[in-house]
Amino acid sequence: MNTFNMTMKKAFFLLQLQIMFMNMTSAAETHVGVVSFSSSARTEIPFTSRQNVDVIKSSVLKMSYHGMTTRMDLGLNKTHVKLFSTKGGMRRNVPHVLLAITDGKSDHGNLNTKQQSQYLKDDGIVIFALGIGPQVHSGELKALASEESHMFRFTSFSQMLPADSALGIALALCSVARTSNAIIFPVVTQRSLMQHTVASRTTTDDLECAFMCIKHNSCYSFNFHTPSRLCELSYAKKADFPGDFSFVRGSVYSELEFVQP
């Protein structure tokens, strides 16, 4: 695979992931930043930049990928100092999530990477680790992630391109924002959010459907169809996909809002 194709696949996957993530969340609530690293690290998209899909897309497509060195420790340090800091635009009292993507093993050893990742974890940053390709060191990936379920591994860049791959990671990132303090609102009758269902089953009533949504890590809204008592859980909200918010006779639509304790 030539460098250009590899670069485009990286950019395409990153775009898929970020667009899905921003579509699942409110732009007013979610800030996205990007740091790249090789022999050095640099901030590509700061938290203080304009936060909408078009701006993020443009910034990602302008990113250049250089060098064959993997200084993950420098990337983590730059992320900590330039993004996850008050000066870098980090906000308090919101979940802080980092997705670290690598296609190789750190050139300065696993210890430096582990140390830098621990500094982030100690400051409350939840780290997901994504390894791509045969050069990734599994032990380093495990040390990088906050927990084992936060690890993702692809054998090649081609394997990560299907939209389902990005969707699975985006859902995992969104799940960090969930708390036990859930508010259910609003109730909209005769309407349903279509095309974004993550789970469905028959329930006794809309209250049981609501509890089902609260317990599901990827649910942010739900449709309850009164005639059939079918409960449909969705990873999105009506504001994310207004074109899919449709009239459905006998249905009730509700959303969850999670309040930080």
PDB file of C-alpha atoms in Angstrom:
ATOM      1  CA  MET A   1       0.000   0.000   0.000  1.00  0.00           C
ATOM      2  CA  ASN A   2       1.464   3.376  -0.894  1.00  0.00           C
ATOM      3  CA  THR A   3       1.696   6.246   1.586  1.00  0.00           C
ATOM      4  CA  PHE A   4      -0.968   8.334  -0.150  1.00  0.00           C
ATOM      5  CA  ASN A   5      -3.604   5.590   0.005  1.00  0.00           C
ATOM      6  CA  MET A   6      -2.762   4.849   3.631  1.00  0.00           C
ATOM      7  CA  THR A   7      -3.050   8.540   4.489  1.00  0.00           C
ATOM      8  CA  MET A   8      -6.421   8.861   2.777  1.00  0.00           C
ATOM      9  CA  LYS A   9      -7.749   5.794   4.595  1.00  0.00           C
ATOM     10  CA  LYS A  10      -6.644   7.227   7.930  1.00  0.00           C
ATOM     11  CA  ALA A  11      -8.324  10.538   7.137  1.00  0.00           C
ATOM     12  CA  PHE A  12     -11.494   8.863   5.889  1.00  0.00           C
ATOM     13  CA  PHE A  13     -11.839   6.730   9.011  1.00  0.00           C
ATOM     14  CA  LEU A  14     -11.154   9.692  11.284  1.00  0.00           C
ATOM     15  CA  LEU A  15     -13.806  11.673   9.429  1.00  0.00           C
ATOM     16  CA  GLN A  16     -16.310   8.827   9.726  1.00  0.00           C
ATOM     17  CA  LEU A  17     -15.667   8.538  13.428  1.00  0.00           C
ATOM     18  CA  GLN A  18     -15.799  12.241  14.230  1.00  0.00           C
ATOM     19  CA  ILE A  19     -18.909  12.919  12.158  1.00  0.00           C
ATOM     20  CA  MET A  20     -20.741   9.996  13.782  1.00  0.00           C
ATOM     21  CA  PHE A  21     -19.618  11.129  17.226  1.00  0.00           C
ATOM     22  CA  MET A  22     -20.738  14.717  16.660  1.00  0.00           C
ATOM     23  CA  ASN A  23     -24.039  13.566  15.158  1.00  0.00           C
ATOM     24  CA  MET A  24     -24.724  11.476  18.262  1.00  0.00           C
ATOM     25  CA  THR A  25     -24.077  14.379  20.578  1.00  0.00           C
ATOM     26  CA  SER A  26     -24.900  18.043  20.730  1.00  0.00           C
ATOM     27  CA  ALA A  27     -22.258  20.334  19.254  1.00  0.00           C
ATOM     28  CA  ALA A  28     -22.908  22.708  22.138  1.00  0.00           C
ATOM     29  CA  GLU A  29     -22.068  19.924  24.586  1.00  0.00           C
ATOM     30  CA  THR A  30     -19.210  18.222  22.730  1.00  0.00           C
ATOM     31  CA  HIS A  31     -15.800  19.619  21.826  1.00  0.00           C
ATOM     32  CA  VAL A  32     -13.444  17.719  19.515  1.00  0.00           C
ATOM     33  CA  GLY A  33      -9.673  18.142  19.374  1.00  0.00           C
ATOM     34  CA  VAL A  34      -6.953  16.321  17.422  1.00  0.00           C
ATOM     35  CA  VAL A  35      -3.227  15.906  18.074  1.00  0.00           C
ATOM     36  CA  SER A  36      -0.967  14.124  15.570  1.00  0.00           C
ATOM     37  CA  PHE A  37       2.396  12.565  16.359  1.00  0.00           C
ATOM     38  CA  SER A  38       5.377  10.901  14.700  1.00  0.00           C
ATOM     39  CA  SER A  39       8.896  12.060  15.637  1.00  0.00           C
ATOM     40  CA  SER A  40       7.196  15.071  17.239  1.00  0.00           C
ATOM     41  CA  ALA A  41       3.638  16.037  18.148  1.00  0.00           C
ATOM     42  CA  ARG A  42       1.446  18.920  17.092  1.00  0.00           C
ATOM     43  CA  THR A  43      -2.055  20.177  17.768  1.00  0.00           C
ATOM     44  CA  GLU A  44      -4.136  19.876  14.598  1.00  0.00           C
ATOM     45  CA  ILE A  45      -7.547  20.846  15.985  1.00  0.00           C
ATOM     46  CA  PRO A  46      -7.759  22.630  19.365  1.00  0.00           C
ATOM     47  CA  PHE A  47     -10.824  22.534  21.592  1.00  0.00           C
ATOM     48  CA  THR A  48     -11.092  26.279  21.036  1.00  0.00           C
ATOM     49  CA  SER A  49     -11.717  25.878  17.281  1.00  0.00           C
ATOM     50  CA  ARG A  50     -15.192  26.153  15.770  1.00  0.00           C
ATOM     51  CA  GLN A  51     -17.022  22.976  16.714  1.00  0.00           C
ATOM     52  CA  ASN A  52     -19.179  21.763  13.853  1.00  0.00           C
ATOM     53  CA  VAL A  53     -18.974  18.892  11.399  1.00  0.00           C
ATOM     54  CA  ASP A  54     -18.012  21.003   8.366  1.00  0.00           C
ATOM     55  CA  VAL A  55     -15.118  22.717  10.147  1.00  0.00           C
ATOM     56  CA  ILE A  56     -13.831  19.435  11.600  1.00  0.00           C
ATOM     57  CA  LYS A  57     -14.087  17.764   8.191  1.00  0.00           C
ATOM     58  CA  SER A  58     -12.123  20.549   6.521  1.00  0.00           C
ATOM     59  CA  SER A  59      -9.430  20.460   9.206  1.00  0.00           C
ATOM     60  CA  VAL A  60      -8.987  16.682   8.982  1.00  0.00           C
ATOM     61  CA  LEU A  61      -8.646  16.770   5.200  1.00  0.00           C
ATOM     62  CA  LYS A  62      -5.919  19.414   5.518  1.00  0.00           C
ATOM     63  CA  MET A  63      -3.875  17.328   7.943  1.00  0.00           C
ATOM     64  CA  SER A  64      -0.561  15.994   6.656  1.00  0.00           C
ATOM     65  CA  TYR A  65       0.923  12.703   7.799  1.00  0.00           C
ATOM     66  CA  HIS A  66       4.682  12.559   8.017  1.00  0.00           C
ATOM     67  CA  GLY A  67       7.522  10.356   9.190  1.00  0.00           C
ATOM     68  CA  MET A  68       7.729   6.726  10.203  1.00  0.00           C
ATOM     69  CA  THR A  69       8.567   7.289  13.876  1.00  0.00           C
ATOM     70  CA  THR A  70       5.999   6.513  16.579  1.00  0.00           C
ATOM     71  CA  ARG A  71       6.525   8.835  19.543  1.00  0.00           C
ATOM     72  CA  MET A  72       3.223   8.093  21.212  1.00  0.00           C
ATOM     73  CA  ASP A  73       4.537   9.464  24.490  1.00  0.00           C
ATOM     74  CA  LEU A  74       4.998  12.898  22.891  1.00  0.00           C
ATOM     75  CA  GLY A  75       1.496  12.741  21.445  1.00  0.00           C
ATOM     76  CA  LEU A  76       0.002  11.941  24.837  1.00  0.00           C
ATOM     77  CA  ASN A  77       1.988  14.696  26.522  1.00  0.00           C
ATOM     78  CA  LYS A  78       0.921  17.247  23.900  1.00  0.00           C
ATOM     79  CA  THR A  79      -2.691  16.140  24.303  1.00  0.00           C
ATOM     80  CA  HIS A  80      -2.473  16.565  28.064  1.00  0.00           C
ATOM     81  CA  VAL A  81      -0.854  19.994  27.952  1.00  0.00           C
ATOM     82  CA  LYS A  82      -2.485  21.555  24.897  1.00  0.00           C
ATOM     83  CA  LEU A  83      -5.976  20.013  24.949  1.00  0.00           C
ATOM     84  CA  PHE A  84      -6.848  18.672  28.383  1.00  0.00           C
ATOM     85  CA  SER A  85      -5.961  21.849  30.242  1.00  0.00           C
ATOM     86  CA  THR A  86      -7.827  25.025  31.119  1.00  0.00           C
ATOM     87  CA  LYS A  87      -5.625  27.008  28.751  1.00  0.00           C
ATOM     88  CA  GLY A  88      -6.294  24.457  26.023  1.00  0.00           C
ATOM     89  CA  GLY A  89     -10.053  24.962  26.291  1.00  0.00           C
ATOM     90  CA  MET A  90     -10.937  21.955  28.435  1.00  0.00           C
ATOM     91  CA  ARG A  91     -14.187  22.424  30.326  1.00  0.00           C
ATOM     92  CA  ARG A  92     -14.799  21.257  33.854  1.00  0.00           C
ATOM     93  CA  ASN A  93     -17.715  19.094  35.001  1.00  0.00           C
ATOM     94  CA  VAL A  94     -18.037  17.244  31.684  1.00  0.00           C
ATOM     95  CA  PRO A  95     -16.684  13.805  30.694  1.00  0.00           C
ATOM     96  CA  HIS A  96     -13.195  13.910  29.174  1.00  0.00           C
ATOM     97  CA  VAL A  97     -12.458  11.201  26.610  1.00  0.00           C
ATOM     98  CA  LEU A  98      -9.341  10.479  24.559  1.00  0.00           C
ATOM     99  CA  LEU A  99      -9.163   8.119  21.586  1.00  0.00           C
ATOM    100  CA  ALA A 100      -5.502   7.270  20.927  1.00  0.00           C
ATOM    101  CA  ILE A 101      -4.923   5.861  17.425  1.00  0.00           C
ATOM    102  CA  THR A 102      -1.656   4.174  16.472  1.00  0.00           C
ATOM    103  CA  ASP A 103      -0.369   1.938  13.688  1.00  0.00           C
ATOM    104  CA  GLY A 104       2.915   1.030  15.350  1.00  0.00           C
ATOM    105  CA  LYS A 105       4.891   0.412  18.496  1.00  0.00           C
ATOM    106  CA  SER A 106       6.354   3.316  20.455  1.00  0.00           C
ATOM    107  CA  ASP A 107       9.978   3.942  19.520  1.00  0.00           C
ATOM    108  CA  HIS A 108      10.887   5.047  23.031  1.00  0.00           C
ATOM    109  CA  GLY A 109       9.419   2.037  24.757  1.00  0.00           C
ATOM    110  CA  ASN A 110       6.217   1.063  26.433  1.00  0.00           C
ATOM    111  CA  LEU A 111       7.237   2.606  29.768  1.00  0.00           C
ATOM    112  CA  ASN A 112       7.156   6.211  28.518  1.00  0.00           C
ATOM    113  CA  THR A 113       3.782   5.672  26.863  1.00  0.00           C
ATOM    114  CA  LYS A 114       2.372   4.029  29.972  1.00  0.00           C
ATOM    115  CA  GLN A 115       3.635   6.865  32.163  1.00  0.00           C
ATOM    116  CA  GLN A 116       2.150   9.592  29.963  1.00  0.00           C
ATOM    117  CA  SER A 117      -1.171   7.759  29.712  1.00  0.00           C
ATOM    118  CA  GLN A 118      -1.257   7.387  33.493  1.00  0.00           C
ATOM    119  CA  TYR A 119      -0.854  11.150  33.917  1.00  0.00           C
ATOM    120  CA  LEU A 120      -3.972  11.602  31.788  1.00  0.00           C
ATOM    121  CA  LYS A 121      -5.901   8.926  33.679  1.00  0.00           C
ATOM    122  CA  ASP A 122      -4.931  10.496  36.997  1.00  0.00           C
ATOM    123  CA  ASP A 123      -6.569  13.711  35.788  1.00  0.00           C
ATOM    124  CA  GLY A 124      -9.803  11.870  35.016  1.00  0.00           C
ATOM    125  CA  ILE A 125      -9.316  11.401  31.269  1.00  0.00           C
ATOM    126  CA  VAL A 126     -10.920   8.190  29.983  1.00  0.00           C
ATOM    127  CA  ILE A 127      -8.660   6.667  27.317  1.00  0.00           C
ATOM    128  CA  PHE A 128      -9.728   4.430  24.445  1.00  0.00           C
ATOM    129  CA  ALA A 129      -6.948   2.845  22.382  1.00  0.00           C
ATOM    130  CA  LEU A 130      -7.232   1.939  18.696  1.00  0.00           C
ATOM    131  CA  GLY A 131      -4.465  -0.119  17.106  1.00  0.00           C
ATOM    132  CA  ILE A 132      -4.278  -0.626  13.345  1.00  0.00           C
ATOM    133  CA  GLY A 133      -1.976  -3.031  11.524  1.00  0.00           C
ATOM    134  CA  PRO A 134       0.512  -5.777  12.388  1.00  0.00           C
ATOM    135  CA  GLN A 135       3.092  -3.488  14.021  1.00  0.00           C
ATOM    136  CA  VAL A 136       0.891  -2.589  16.994  1.00  0.00           C
ATOM    137  CA  HIS A 137       2.083  -3.922  20.353  1.00  0.00           C
ATOM    138  CA  SER A 138      -0.852  -5.484  22.225  1.00  0.00           C
ATOM    139  CA  GLY A 139       0.706  -4.923  25.645  1.00  0.00           C
ATOM    140  CA  GLU A 140       1.226  -1.247  24.921  1.00  0.00           C
ATOM    141  CA  LEU A 141      -2.340  -0.895  23.677  1.00  0.00           C
ATOM    142  CA  LYS A 142      -3.618  -2.522  26.863  1.00  0.00           C
ATOM    143  CA  ALA A 143      -1.494  -0.236  29.044  1.00  0.00           C
ATOM    144  CA  LEU A 144      -2.740   2.770  27.108  1.00  0.00           C
ATOM    145  CA  ALA A 145      -6.478   2.092  27.502  1.00  0.00           C
ATOM    146  CA  SER A 146      -8.321   2.906  30.715  1.00  0.00           C
ATOM    147  CA  GLU A 147      -9.707  -0.628  30.740  1.00  0.00           C
ATOM    148  CA  GLU A 148      -9.555  -3.666  28.479  1.00  0.00           C
ATOM    149  CA  SER A 149     -13.010  -3.044  27.009  1.00  0.00           C
ATOM    150  CA  HIS A 150     -11.688   0.306  25.757  1.00  0.00           C
ATOM    151  CA  MET A 151      -9.292  -1.388  23.323  1.00  0.00           C
ATOM    152  CA  PHE A 152      -9.977  -1.748  19.595  1.00  0.00           C
ATOM    153  CA  ARG A 153      -7.763  -3.607  17.139  1.00  0.00           C
ATOM    154  CA  PHE A 154      -7.828  -3.831  13.343  1.00  0.00           C
ATOM    155  CA  THR A 155      -5.403  -5.940  11.338  1.00  0.00           C
ATOM    156  CA  SER A 156      -5.284  -3.449   8.464  1.00  0.00           C
ATOM    157  CA  PHE A 157      -6.514  -0.037   7.350  1.00  0.00           C
ATOM    158  CA  SER A 158      -8.925  -1.717   4.934  1.00  0.00           C
ATOM    159  CA  GLN A 159     -10.600  -3.600   7.773  1.00  0.00           C
ATOM    160  CA  MET A 160     -11.444  -0.401   9.621  1.00  0.00           C
ATOM    161  CA  LEU A 161     -13.171   1.348   6.705  1.00  0.00           C
ATOM    162  CA  PRO A 162     -16.711  -0.111   6.947  1.00  0.00           C
ATOM    163  CA  ALA A 163     -19.014   2.383   8.652  1.00  0.00           C
ATOM    164  CA  ASP A 164     -19.904  -0.203  11.299  1.00  0.00           C
ATOM    165  CA  SER A 165     -16.336  -0.026  12.622  1.00  0.00           C
ATOM    166  CA  ALA A 166     -16.541   3.715  13.197  1.00  0.00           C
ATOM    167  CA  LEU A 167     -20.060   3.398  14.600  1.00  0.00           C
ATOM    168  CA  GLY A 168     -18.988   0.856  17.213  1.00  0.00           C
ATOM    169  CA  ILE A 169     -16.170   3.086  18.427  1.00  0.00           C
ATOM    170  CA  ALA A 170     -18.329   6.222  18.406  1.00  0.00           C
ATOM    171  CA  LEU A 171     -20.976   4.457  20.503  1.00  0.00           C
ATOM    172  CA  ALA A 172     -18.311   3.387  22.996  1.00  0.00           C
ATOM    173  CA  LEU A 173     -17.019   6.958  23.283  1.00  0.00           C
ATOM    174  CA  CYS A 174     -20.536   8.292  23.803  1.00  0.00           C
ATOM    175  CA  SER A 175     -21.236   5.753  26.543  1.00  0.00           C
ATOM    176  CA  VAL A 176     -18.716   7.513  28.814  1.00  0.00           C
ATOM    177  CA  ALA A 177     -21.067  10.483  29.074  1.00  0.00           C
ATOM    178  CA  ARG A 178     -23.787   8.360  30.635  1.00  0.00           C
ATOM    179  CA  THR A 179     -24.503   8.622  34.353  1.00  0.00           C
ATOM    180  CA  SER A 180     -27.144   7.144  36.625  1.00  0.00           C
ATOM    181  CA  ASN A 181     -28.831  10.568  36.768  1.00  0.00           C
ATOM    182  CA  ALA A 182     -31.108  10.390  33.735  1.00  0.00           C
ATOM    183  CA  ILE A 183     -33.906  12.813  32.893  1.00  0.00           C
ATOM    184  CA  ILE A 184     -36.544  11.671  30.401  1.00  0.00           C
ATOM    185  CA  PHE A 185     -37.879  14.367  28.071  1.00  0.00           C
ATOM    186  CA  PRO A 186     -39.658  15.451  25.933  1.00  0.00           C
ATOM    187  CA  VAL A 187     -42.591  13.210  25.085  1.00  0.00           C
ATOM    188  CA  VAL A 188     -43.709  13.715  21.489  1.00  0.00           C
ATOM    189  CA  THR A 189     -46.770  11.783  20.407  1.00  0.00           C
ATOM    190  CA  GLN A 190     -47.401  10.378  16.937  1.00  0.00           C
ATOM    191  CA  ARG A 191     -43.710  10.711  16.029  1.00  0.00           C
ATOM    192  CA  SER A 192     -40.711   8.363  15.923  1.00  0.00           C
ATOM    193  CA  LEU A 193     -37.024   8.643  15.122  1.00  0.00           C
ATOM    194  CA  MET A 194     -36.417   6.138  12.347  1.00  0.00           C
ATOM    195  CA  GLN A 195     -33.284   4.401  10.979  1.00  0.00           C
ATOM    196  CA  HIS A 196     -31.094   4.655  14.098  1.00  0.00           C
ATOM    197  CA  THR A 197     -32.257   1.741  16.248  1.00  0.00           C
ATOM    198  CA  VAL A 198     -29.692  -0.164  18.330  1.00  0.00           C
ATOM    199  CA  ALA A 199     -32.133  -2.546  20.043  1.00  0.00           C
ATOM    200  CA  SER A 200     -35.848  -3.308  20.150  1.00  0.00           C
ATOM    201  CA  ARG A 201     -38.286  -5.600  21.928  1.00  0.00           C
ATOM    202  CA  THR A 202     -41.857  -5.711  23.180  1.00  0.00           C
ATOM    203  CA  THR A 203     -42.406  -4.081  26.582  1.00  0.00           C
ATOM    204  CA  THR A 204     -45.371  -3.681  28.898  1.00  0.00           C
ATOM    205  CA  ASP A 205     -45.541   0.107  28.557  1.00  0.00           C
ATOM    206  CA  ASP A 206     -43.483   3.217  27.826  1.00  0.00           C
ATOM    207  CA  LEU A 207     -42.107   3.278  31.382  1.00  0.00           C
ATOM    208  CA  GLU A 208     -40.515  -0.130  30.921  1.00  0.00           C
ATOM    209  CA  CYS A 209     -39.204   1.099  27.579  1.00  0.00           C
ATOM    210  CA  ALA A 210     -37.641   4.093  29.353  1.00  0.00           C
ATOM    211  CA  PHE A 211     -35.876   1.853  31.881  1.00  0.00           C
ATOM    212  CA  MET A 212     -34.674  -0.330  29.035  1.00  0.00           C
ATOM    213  CA  CYS A 213     -33.130   2.743  27.394  1.00  0.00           C
ATOM    214  CA  ILE A 214     -31.467   3.891  30.622  1.00  0.00           C
ATOM    215  CA  LYS A 215     -29.834   0.485  31.097  1.00  0.00           C
ATOM    216  CA  HIS A 216     -28.589   0.272  27.490  1.00  0.00           C
ATOM    217  CA  ASN A 217     -25.166   1.926  27.123  1.00  0.00           C
ATOM    218  CA  SER A 218     -25.876   3.218  23.615  1.00  0.00           C
ATOM    219  CA  CYS A 219     -29.431   4.512  24.052  1.00  0.00           C
ATOM    220  CA  TYR A 220     -30.185   8.234  24.003  1.00  0.00           C
ATOM    221  CA  SER A 221     -33.805   8.214  22.828  1.00  0.00           C
ATOM    222  CA  PHE A 222     -36.596   5.718  22.321  1.00  0.00           C
ATOM    223  CA  ASN A 223     -39.823   5.131  20.425  1.00  0.00           C
ATOM    224  CA  PHE A 224     -42.712   3.321  22.064  1.00  0.00           C
ATOM    225  CA  HIS A 225     -45.394   2.083  19.679  1.00  0.00           C
ATOM    226  CA  THR A 226     -48.589   1.784  21.708  1.00  0.00           C
ATOM    227  CA  PRO A 227     -50.554  -0.628  19.450  1.00  0.00           C
ATOM    228  CA  SER A 228     -47.765  -3.228  19.276  1.00  0.00           C
ATOM    229  CA  ARG A 229     -45.989  -2.225  22.530  1.00  0.00           C
ATOM    230  CA  LEU A 230     -42.739  -2.312  20.569  1.00  0.00           C
ATOM    231  CA  CYS A 231     -39.896  -0.404  22.230  1.00  0.00           C
ATOM    232  CA  GLU A 232     -37.148   0.882  19.913  1.00  0.00           C
ATOM    233  CA  LEU A 233     -33.912   2.236  21.375  1.00  0.00           C
ATOM    234  CA  SER A 234     -31.851   4.729  19.386  1.00  0.00           C
ATOM    235  CA  TYR A 235     -28.253   5.928  19.623  1.00  0.00           C
ATOM    236  CA  ALA A 236     -29.301   9.370  18.311  1.00  0.00           C
ATOM    237  CA  LYS A 237     -31.791  12.139  19.041  1.00  0.00           C
ATOM    238  CA  LYS A 238     -34.288  13.890  16.785  1.00  0.00           C
ATOM    239  CA  ALA A 239     -32.117  17.014  16.601  1.00  0.00           C
ATOM    240  CA  ASP A 240     -29.294  14.924  15.131  1.00  0.00           C
ATOM    241  CA  PHE A 241     -31.379  13.535  12.260  1.00  0.00           C
ATOM    242  CA  PRO A 242     -34.452  15.760  11.796  1.00  0.00           C
ATOM    243  CA  GLY A 243     -35.150  14.191   8.414  1.00  0.00           C
ATOM    244  CA  ASP A 244     -35.680  10.821  10.090  1.00  0.00           C
ATOM    245  CA  PHE A 245     -38.124  12.156  12.685  1.00  0.00           C
ATOM    246  CA  SER A 246     -41.370  10.998  11.126  1.00  0.00           C
ATOM    247  CA  PHE A 247     -45.076  10.729  11.763  1.00  0.00           C
ATOM    248  CA  VAL A 248     -45.998   7.270  13.070  1.00  0.00           C
ATOM    249  CA  ARG A 249     -49.540   6.769  14.299  1.00  0.00           C
ATOM    250  CA  GLY A 250     -49.767   5.511  17.873  1.00  0.00           C
ATOM    251  CA  SER A 251     -46.099   6.082  18.711  1.00  0.00           C
ATOM    252  CA  VAL A 252     -44.477   8.101  21.495  1.00  0.00           C
ATOM    253  CA  TYR A 253     -40.949   9.510  21.252  1.00  0.00           C
ATOM    254  CA  SER A 254     -38.796  10.419  24.280  1.00  0.00           C
ATOM    255  CA  GLU A 255     -35.167  11.379  24.949  1.00  0.00           C
ATOM    256  CA  LEU A 256     -32.703  10.873  27.774  1.00  0.00           C
ATOM    257  CA  GLU A 257     -30.576  13.646  29.200  1.00  0.00           C
ATOM    258  CA  PHE A 258     -27.760  12.613  31.520  1.00  0.00           C
ATOM    259  CA  VAL A 259     -26.835  15.005  34.302  1.00  0.00           C
ATOM    260  CA  GLN A 260     -23.374  14.810  35.818  1.00  0.00           C
ATOM    261  CA  PRO A 261     -23.506  14.103  39.568  1.00  0.00           C
TER     262      PRO A 261
END
